[in-house]
Amino acid sequence: MSNFSVVREFVLLGFSHLHEFQILLFAFILLIYVLTVLGNLAIITLTCLDSRLHSPMYFFLCNFSLVEMLVTSTVVPRMLADLLSTHKTMSLAECLTQSFFYFSLGSTTFLILTVMAFDRYAAICRPLHYPTVMNGPVCVKLVVVCWVVGFLSIVSPTLQKTQLWFCGSNVIDHYFCDSAPLLKLSCSDTHHIELMDFFLSLLFVLSTMLLIVVSYVLIAAAVLHIPSSFGRQKAFSTCTSHLTVVVLGYGSAIFIYVRPGKGHSTQLNKVVALMTAVVTPFLNPFIFTFRNEKVKEVLKDVSTRILLSDSAACR
């Protein structure tokens, strides 16, 4: 160690290889980010203000929108700043802080998606018991557990990363402080932390995905026993938005994190990571809005009230 200087500042490469498109990328990602925040805020606001959306399904959707908005906010603002800056450095403390919130919120996302699947199972497969099983206090407790477990699970690996030595290259080939590229730069033995990261990835991604799959198998079996085609279509329609989000979120997460040797991944991981950090949070409000009749009904009524109030003010 005496032959090396200790690294306490890192350079994020980001999209440096696309230097001629930096301004264009900045404008495009900024637009996506603004629409993401506005879309998720709209869902949260509608859910809080309109009594028609005061049900467990929309309560979980409200929390999911909040988590997604926070996930993209841990990555995109820094990415936008780096696109316009020649000084793309980040201290170790900033790096670990960003990493902690990104993975904590990501873990919470998977847990809330699992709770949403259980909610659909209870509503479709146990309709008579649904008001009792998914009452207000139970929903609040489930959401609190998702947030607490999601954050506590990342505390230990983050604390272990604070003890690492960095004495070689300080260039992170990513646009945010992802775990694998950071561990790749360490001069310390990172085998234990890599195993812990891999175990947590298996726990939060594959185990929750298994629970979601089981829930939907039971849902499909129950729906197929519904005699009318209209009833089957109505039951399935309440699940399609959630299933679409599950496929988008889990697909990218499994590709990046649930496989050994992820520390050797390169440009492809950065592109796929955009799905989790940018694209999926952007698409979620549109997926849940366009595929949900009740949300569309509330949006229409709110828009009508706003237009009527504006026209009255103009008079």
Steps between C-alpha positions, in 0.01 A plus 500: 500500500790735566582506126155633406303814571160443659209585269214696655350650183364324194439600139172389342547427131126505433440566129840657435542288186202690354658841554353645179146420622533631857259794455246286315518231769462762771183643340349155441574362849383825663169477313458136606582587861254791516222285350585219744472727803180664375340168409574333833401814693170499311427142611591583863286815497197332341521209744513732800227740390235286328293267718443262209866403523499442876546124480793266574596463132541875451664545840773257389516668159550836672796362697640331191488830309680674788776237505546515123521878508767482772696227317536707186579810710804327655658455157367743238585842654864397540500354148365826360764704686778278365374533144568875515813485715864424428559432872315169546643404838323357803640449849488157664238626748280632217549179306396276790207725589366484144554123490325451835185689400489348151512141625283563806227653286547225240448233768192683625365505144514121469334455838215738412448323166468175696244654736306630199491145358371367834234772500378388157502137616289587806257711295443237229547170684358599841244773419280433807795525738673784314362791710622324814833375369600830335357755743662839559733411790622187322581697183693761698697231684587323174629821344700594812661154501593540131672834566676391820624165368609657171719757677633280783614232256749735333652640821747215559655483148524880493684510834738231375576705190608792719787281625638427152829640369517661157855552380502445124277635226222737607293477180151347534370389163140595573274803533426431869677329789396142431634236735686274257708769322593648840611165646703437188722800588571393857843376611336313791354152495143554382400135470282508812319818392446364149343187648277712724392716204423187299306346791293818545432507126374142516294576809328815375472420131453125457311428825254787449460404135417144607232630737355714222496205257325280758243775563422531130480125449233490772331806349496343153352178641226697677422719199466202267219372721298818446212400267460823300763630261426857614572402861828335400602803296416738785699294750804479274483872419577587862827306474641592157658829610673337793622211285642739240698688765622172650636381166680831434646531850603143560642447152763771533577422865561130433726577203721737700508370855388137523798339330855424614793699359301820464809699585627434146195646325549806279301723267203263472435519874488879482238487226288241682533695827322788328187283505501489880619855566329697221269314261285293741425789742404706192269234356327398823255795524394447138463123546281535810302791353423367154416150621287597799143613441449651844818710480399619153156590635651702786744671262215593267292644783793698642586636154136601446486680835822687423373608157168613644670699775733663245213595273307642796803704605536641148142626512 
